[in-house]
Amino acid sequence: MSVKKKIYKYKTLKNVAVRLRDDLNDLNFVLLYAHNGTGKTRLSVEFKNISKRKKKNPENDTLYFNAFTEDLFTWDNDLDNDEQRVLLLNKHSNFFGGIEDLDIENKIRPILHNYSNFNFRIDFNYIKPSEANIPNPEIHWAVRFIREELVNGVTQNVEKIKVSRGEENLFIWCFFLAIYQLAIDGAEGYDWVKYVYIDDPISSLDENNAIALACGLATMIESGIYNEIEDAGEKRKEEKERKVKVVLSTHHSLFFNVMYNELKMKGKTYFLHSNSPQNYSL
């Protein structure tokens, strides 16, 4: 006989976010399934903002990946000359912390090459062509993409390319994973991270990449919770003193199922449902 699960009802997404934080006092992760339009992205923002609204010692304690994260990356296509195509980074966001000094390229590259074969360079002193001749132009952070192509029968690195939307999404995801790893390691600029909230990371991915991404993410989540100890030739996992706990929400059933099967550690799963802006249930 199946046991009927209790349904918890909430009037606001803020109340749902408080519940998730309460869960993470005792658990290491929360896996959340919800259909598009339910409010997953808004929930991730509410989760982040709870610690920032504290009357005493407001703080930012959540690194998140959602639609707002993707908006930190914008294309400058050099429409006048059609030559300098770069992806600009919003360097003023805490998301990018101190990446100038953290060898971020060599942290992103091996992750990216698990999924794709294009390359990139980050220019921390980029000046837009349209601003090159004005006094004191603004200095931007920009990503230049590179791909090996056959030119006149010779394989060459072709720069200044615009990658596809799927490749762009992959790059942003791998950028996030590199920063997530810095947070796990307690690197300067990311030692404030206590929680990671990931909302729907697999847009524009086919099923094979979705499965590979889920398996890789599960491994990283575990590395933020456990140390692997080898004792008398046997390996075991021991919870870290400093843990980075995770909320993961998705509308993708395959991705959800793979994550559920991969994360064989202390956590909780929910289905987020909403009939109206004043009616949410878990």
Tab-separated table of C-alpha atoms in Angstrom:
chain	number	residue	atom	x	y	z
A	1	MET	CA	0.000	0.000	0.000
A	2	SER	CA	1.390	3.391	-0.966
A	3	VAL	CA	1.663	6.061	1.706
A	4	LYS	CA	-0.118	9.296	0.889
A	5	LYS	CA	2.309	12.183	1.125
A	6	LYS	CA	1.398	15.282	3.051
A	7	ILE	CA	0.919	18.432	0.956
A	8	TYR	CA	2.134	21.719	2.410
A	9	LYS	CA	0.365	24.890	1.258
A	10	TYR	CA	1.816	28.414	1.162
A	11	LYS	CA	0.442	31.824	0.275
A	12	THR	CA	3.675	33.264	-1.142
A	13	LEU	CA	6.909	32.080	-2.739
A	14	LYS	CA	8.757	33.756	0.113
A	15	ASN	CA	7.094	31.257	2.471
A	16	VAL	CA	8.198	28.422	0.192
A	17	ALA	CA	11.758	29.789	0.209
A	18	VAL	CA	11.746	29.916	4.022
A	19	ARG	CA	10.647	26.263	4.050
A	20	LEU	CA	13.524	25.283	1.761
A	21	ARG	CA	16.040	27.084	3.984
A	22	ASP	CA	14.583	25.333	7.023
A	23	ASP	CA	15.011	21.986	5.245
A	24	LEU	CA	18.669	22.767	4.558
A	25	ASN	CA	19.342	23.191	8.267
A	26	ASP	CA	19.263	19.394	8.472
A	27	LEU	CA	19.634	18.301	4.841
A	28	ASN	CA	22.295	18.753	2.185
A	29	PHE	CA	20.151	19.370	-0.872
A	30	VAL	CA	16.599	19.884	-2.091
A	31	LEU	CA	15.511	18.650	-5.514
A	32	LEU	CA	12.449	20.458	-6.818
A	33	TYR	CA	10.287	19.613	-9.839
A	34	ALA	CA	7.910	22.254	-11.216
A	35	HIS	CA	6.300	23.035	-14.544
A	36	ASN	CA	7.278	26.183	-16.445
A	37	GLY	CA	5.394	29.240	-15.262
A	38	THR	CA	5.040	27.965	-11.697
A	39	GLY	CA	7.554	30.453	-10.324
A	40	LYS	CA	10.866	28.589	-10.104
A	41	THR	CA	12.979	31.603	-11.075
A	42	ARG	CA	11.081	33.905	-8.716
A	43	LEU	CA	11.526	31.312	-5.979
A	44	SER	CA	15.294	31.303	-6.492
A	45	VAL	CA	15.330	35.093	-6.067
A	46	GLU	CA	13.191	34.890	-2.914
A	47	PHE	CA	15.561	32.256	-1.519
A	48	LYS	CA	18.567	34.509	-2.174
A	49	ASN	CA	16.901	37.623	-0.761
A	50	ILE	CA	15.978	36.121	2.613
A	51	SER	CA	19.478	36.556	4.022
A	52	LYS	CA	19.785	40.033	2.476
A	53	ARG	CA	16.599	41.189	4.259
A	54	LYS	CA	17.870	40.375	7.751
A	55	LYS	CA	17.479	43.330	10.121
A	56	LYS	CA	20.778	42.424	11.753
A	57	ASN	CA	23.811	41.607	9.633
A	58	PRO	CA	22.179	41.344	6.193
A	59	GLU	CA	24.359	39.245	3.918
A	60	ASN	CA	24.523	37.549	0.591
A	61	ASP	CA	24.913	33.811	1.116
A	62	THR	CA	23.533	32.305	-2.106
A	63	LEU	CA	25.219	31.721	-5.435
A	64	TYR	CA	22.510	31.096	-7.988
A	65	PHE	CA	22.099	30.020	-11.572
A	66	ASN	CA	18.879	31.136	-13.260
A	67	ALA	CA	17.607	33.431	-15.996
A	68	PHE	CA	19.153	36.431	-14.209
A	69	THR	CA	22.557	34.731	-14.302
A	70	GLU	CA	22.275	34.299	-18.056
A	71	ASP	CA	21.497	38.027	-18.359
A	72	LEU	CA	24.960	38.808	-16.948
A	73	PHE	CA	26.307	37.713	-20.356
A	74	THR	CA	25.378	39.931	-23.332
A	75	TRP	CA	26.555	39.963	-26.938
A	76	ASP	CA	28.315	42.905	-28.556
A	77	ASN	CA	28.176	42.013	-32.252
A	78	ASP	CA	30.041	45.085	-33.581
A	79	LEU	CA	27.240	45.872	-36.017
A	80	ASP	CA	29.201	48.720	-37.635
A	81	ASN	CA	32.238	46.669	-38.686
A	82	ASP	CA	30.925	43.113	-38.303
A	83	GLU	CA	34.302	41.935	-36.983
A	84	GLN	CA	34.575	42.022	-33.166
A	85	ARG	CA	31.946	39.608	-31.875
A	86	VAL	CA	32.348	39.181	-28.118
A	87	LEU	CA	30.271	38.100	-25.162
A	88	LEU	CA	30.412	40.837	-22.522
A	89	LEU	CA	30.442	40.042	-18.791
A	90	ASN	CA	28.754	42.278	-16.252
A	91	LYS	CA	31.907	42.763	-14.171
A	92	HIS	CA	29.997	44.681	-11.475
A	93	SER	CA	28.076	41.586	-10.373
A	94	ASN	CA	29.162	39.610	-7.294
A	95	PHE	CA	28.771	36.534	-9.482
A	96	PHE	CA	32.138	37.280	-11.076
A	97	GLY	CA	33.839	37.974	-7.730
A	98	GLY	CA	37.602	38.182	-8.203
A	99	ILE	CA	37.924	36.032	-11.332
A	100	GLU	CA	40.715	38.228	-12.696
A	101	ASP	CA	43.092	36.659	-10.184
A	102	LEU	CA	41.656	33.128	-10.060
A	103	ASP	CA	42.827	31.658	-13.383
A	104	ILE	CA	39.187	31.228	-14.338
A	105	GLU	CA	39.890	30.279	-17.970
A	106	ASN	CA	41.763	27.123	-16.991
A	107	LYS	CA	38.950	26.212	-14.608
A	108	ILE	CA	36.235	26.630	-17.247
A	109	ARG	CA	38.070	25.018	-20.175
A	110	PRO	CA	38.229	21.370	-18.991
A	111	ILE	CA	34.549	21.489	-17.998
A	112	LEU	CA	33.534	23.022	-21.337
A	113	HIS	CA	35.478	20.427	-23.320
A	114	ASN	CA	33.348	17.703	-21.756
A	115	TYR	CA	30.453	19.022	-23.819
A	116	SER	CA	31.834	20.912	-26.823
A	117	ASN	CA	34.976	21.492	-28.906
A	118	PHE	CA	35.112	25.285	-29.282
A	119	ASN	CA	37.571	27.378	-27.298
A	120	PHE	CA	37.658	30.884	-25.816
A	121	ARG	CA	39.747	33.628	-24.236
A	122	ILE	CA	38.676	36.228	-21.669
A	123	ASP	CA	39.872	39.776	-22.266
A	124	PHE	CA	39.760	41.844	-19.068
A	125	ASN	CA	40.752	45.021	-20.937
A	126	TYR	CA	38.317	45.060	-23.832
A	127	ILE	CA	37.311	48.346	-25.431
A	128	LYS	CA	34.315	48.384	-27.745
A	129	PRO	CA	35.231	49.387	-31.332
A	130	SER	CA	32.521	52.057	-31.201
A	131	GLU	CA	34.240	53.647	-28.178
A	132	ALA	CA	37.887	53.191	-29.228
A	133	ASN	CA	38.374	56.808	-30.325
A	134	ILE	CA	36.762	58.576	-27.392
A	135	PRO	CA	38.724	59.828	-24.335
A	136	ASN	CA	38.834	57.397	-21.410
A	137	PRO	CA	36.688	54.633	-22.915
A	138	GLU	CA	35.079	52.157	-20.552
A	139	ILE	CA	37.035	48.951	-19.953
A	140	HIS	CA	34.911	45.824	-20.351
A	141	TRP	CA	35.367	42.135	-19.654
A	142	ALA	CA	34.733	40.178	-22.835
A	143	VAL	CA	34.885	36.599	-24.057
A	144	ARG	CA	36.289	35.885	-27.524
A	145	PHE	CA	35.328	32.514	-28.977
A	146	ILE	CA	37.630	30.388	-31.122
A	147	ARG	CA	36.950	27.400	-33.328
A	148	GLU	CA	39.182	25.168	-35.429
A	149	GLU	CA	38.096	25.370	-39.070
A	150	LEU	CA	39.481	24.168	-42.379
A	151	VAL	CA	40.740	27.212	-44.346
A	152	ASN	CA	42.237	26.542	-47.805
A	153	GLY	CA	42.898	22.951	-46.815
A	154	VAL	CA	44.695	23.912	-43.586
A	155	THR	CA	43.244	23.629	-40.069
A	156	GLN	CA	43.374	27.033	-38.412
A	157	ASN	CA	42.030	28.707	-35.294
A	158	VAL	CA	39.316	31.125	-36.401
A	159	GLU	CA	38.594	33.866	-33.859
A	160	LYS	CA	35.930	36.535	-33.438
A	161	ILE	CA	33.190	33.980	-34.061
A	162	LYS	CA	29.651	34.004	-32.712
A	163	VAL	CA	28.742	30.642	-31.221
A	164	SER	CA	25.253	29.148	-31.455
A	165	ARG	CA	22.650	29.760	-28.762
A	166	GLY	CA	23.085	26.204	-27.503
A	167	GLU	CA	26.878	26.638	-27.323
A	168	GLU	CA	26.429	29.977	-25.563
A	169	ASN	CA	24.184	28.339	-22.952
A	170	LEU	CA	26.752	25.580	-22.472
A	171	PHE	CA	29.535	28.113	-21.991
A	172	ILE	CA	27.556	30.076	-19.397
A	173	TRP	CA	26.734	26.848	-17.574
A	174	CYS	CA	30.397	25.790	-17.540
A	175	PHE	CA	31.359	29.271	-16.332
A	176	PHE	CA	28.912	28.810	-13.468
A	177	LEU	CA	30.302	25.365	-12.644
A	178	ALA	CA	33.816	26.799	-12.454
A	179	ILE	CA	32.597	29.457	-10.014
A	180	TYR	CA	30.668	26.818	-8.072
A	181	GLN	CA	33.936	24.889	-7.686
A	182	LEU	CA	35.644	28.051	-6.409
A	183	ALA	CA	32.857	28.379	-3.828
A	184	ILE	CA	33.329	24.752	-2.768
A	185	ASP	CA	37.063	25.417	-2.372
A	186	GLY	CA	36.372	28.562	-0.313
A	187	ALA	CA	38.357	30.697	-2.757
A	188	GLU	CA	38.746	34.392	-2.014
A	189	GLY	CA	35.787	36.200	-3.507
A	190	TYR	CA	33.460	33.203	-3.019
A	191	ASP	CA	33.961	32.259	0.634
A	192	TRP	CA	30.575	33.865	1.396
A	193	VAL	CA	28.679	31.101	-0.418
A	194	LYS	CA	26.641	28.853	1.897
A	195	TYR	CA	23.978	27.825	-0.594
A	196	VAL	CA	23.809	27.235	-4.318
A	197	TYR	CA	20.424	27.555	-6.035
A	198	ILE	CA	20.289	26.121	-9.568
A	199	ASP	CA	17.194	26.672	-11.681
A	200	ASP	CA	16.721	24.837	-15.002
A	201	PRO	CA	20.315	24.628	-16.275
A	202	ILE	CA	19.610	22.541	-19.386
A	203	SER	CA	17.818	24.859	-21.814
A	204	SER	CA	18.739	24.150	-25.458
A	205	LEU	CA	20.436	20.829	-24.609
A	206	ASP	CA	19.642	17.488	-26.215
A	207	GLU	CA	18.945	14.440	-24.039
A	208	ASN	CA	22.502	13.063	-24.208
A	209	ASN	CA	23.971	16.327	-22.976
A	210	ALA	CA	21.232	16.619	-20.353
A	211	ILE	CA	22.199	13.237	-18.899
A	212	ALA	CA	25.925	14.022	-19.004
A	213	LEU	CA	25.308	17.403	-17.370
A	214	ALA	CA	23.207	15.811	-14.613
A	215	CYS	CA	25.880	13.214	-13.814
A	216	GLY	CA	28.629	15.859	-13.715
A	217	LEU	CA	26.529	18.160	-11.543
A	218	ALA	CA	25.726	15.360	-9.086
A	219	THR	CA	29.444	14.693	-8.665
A	220	MET	CA	30.103	18.381	-7.986
A	221	ILE	CA	27.235	18.640	-5.490
A	222	GLU	CA	28.672	15.687	-3.578
A	223	SER	CA	32.151	17.252	-3.603
A	224	GLY	CA	30.671	20.317	-1.892
A	225	ILE	CA	29.216	18.139	0.889
A	226	TYR	CA	31.666	15.286	1.417
A	227	ASN	CA	35.380	14.603	1.654
A	228	GLU	CA	36.481	11.265	0.267
A	229	ILE	CA	38.611	9.482	2.867
A	230	GLU	CA	40.771	6.438	2.180
A	231	ASP	CA	41.225	4.275	5.265
A	232	ALA	CA	43.032	0.914	5.212
A	233	GLY	CA	42.594	0.714	1.466
A	234	GLU	CA	38.848	1.413	1.625
A	235	LYS	CA	37.246	4.651	0.493
A	236	ARG	CA	34.491	6.300	2.466
A	237	LYS	CA	32.762	9.673	2.481
A	238	GLU	CA	32.800	12.057	5.400
A	239	GLU	CA	30.712	15.233	5.623
A	240	LYS	CA	32.727	18.439	5.426
A	241	GLU	CA	32.727	20.962	8.240
A	242	ARG	CA	32.127	23.727	5.694
A	243	LYS	CA	29.419	22.564	3.298
A	244	VAL	CA	27.851	24.245	0.281
A	245	LYS	CA	24.232	23.103	0.257
A	246	VAL	CA	22.103	23.053	-2.866
A	247	VAL	CA	18.574	23.672	-4.123
A	248	LEU	CA	17.988	22.411	-7.659
A	249	SER	CA	14.748	23.105	-9.526
A	250	THR	CA	13.785	21.914	-12.984
A	251	HIS	CA	10.852	21.310	-15.320
A	252	HIS	CA	12.765	18.642	-17.265
A	253	SER	CA	11.573	15.177	-16.164
A	254	LEU	CA	14.596	13.267	-17.531
A	255	PHE	CA	17.036	15.635	-15.848
A	256	PHE	CA	15.069	15.404	-12.581
A	257	ASN	CA	15.082	11.593	-12.666
A	258	VAL	CA	18.821	11.365	-13.381
A	259	MET	CA	19.599	13.799	-10.568
A	260	TYR	CA	17.299	11.872	-8.209
A	261	ASN	CA	19.100	8.606	-8.960
A	262	GLU	CA	22.588	10.120	-8.833
A	263	LEU	CA	22.191	12.014	-5.547
A	264	LYS	CA	22.225	9.125	-3.124
A	265	MET	CA	22.777	11.328	-0.085
A	266	LYS	CA	20.756	13.163	2.543
A	267	GLY	CA	18.217	15.341	0.753
A	268	LYS	CA	14.566	15.896	-0.074
A	269	THR	CA	12.462	16.064	-3.240
A	270	TYR	CA	9.363	18.173	-3.876
A	271	PHE	CA	6.825	18.888	-6.590
A	272	LEU	CA	6.039	22.607	-6.630
A	273	HIS	CA	2.478	23.338	-7.743
A	274	SER	CA	0.559	26.584	-8.106
A	275	ASN	CA	-3.002	27.397	-9.123
A	276	SER	CA	-2.679	31.119	-8.497
A	277	PRO	CA	-0.169	33.693	-7.209
A	278	GLN	CA	-1.592	33.159	-3.688
A	279	ASN	CA	-1.655	29.359	-3.783
A	280	TYR	CA	1.543	27.318	-3.749
A	281	SER	CA	2.004	23.779	-2.539
A	282	LEU	CA	4.881	21.328	-2.035
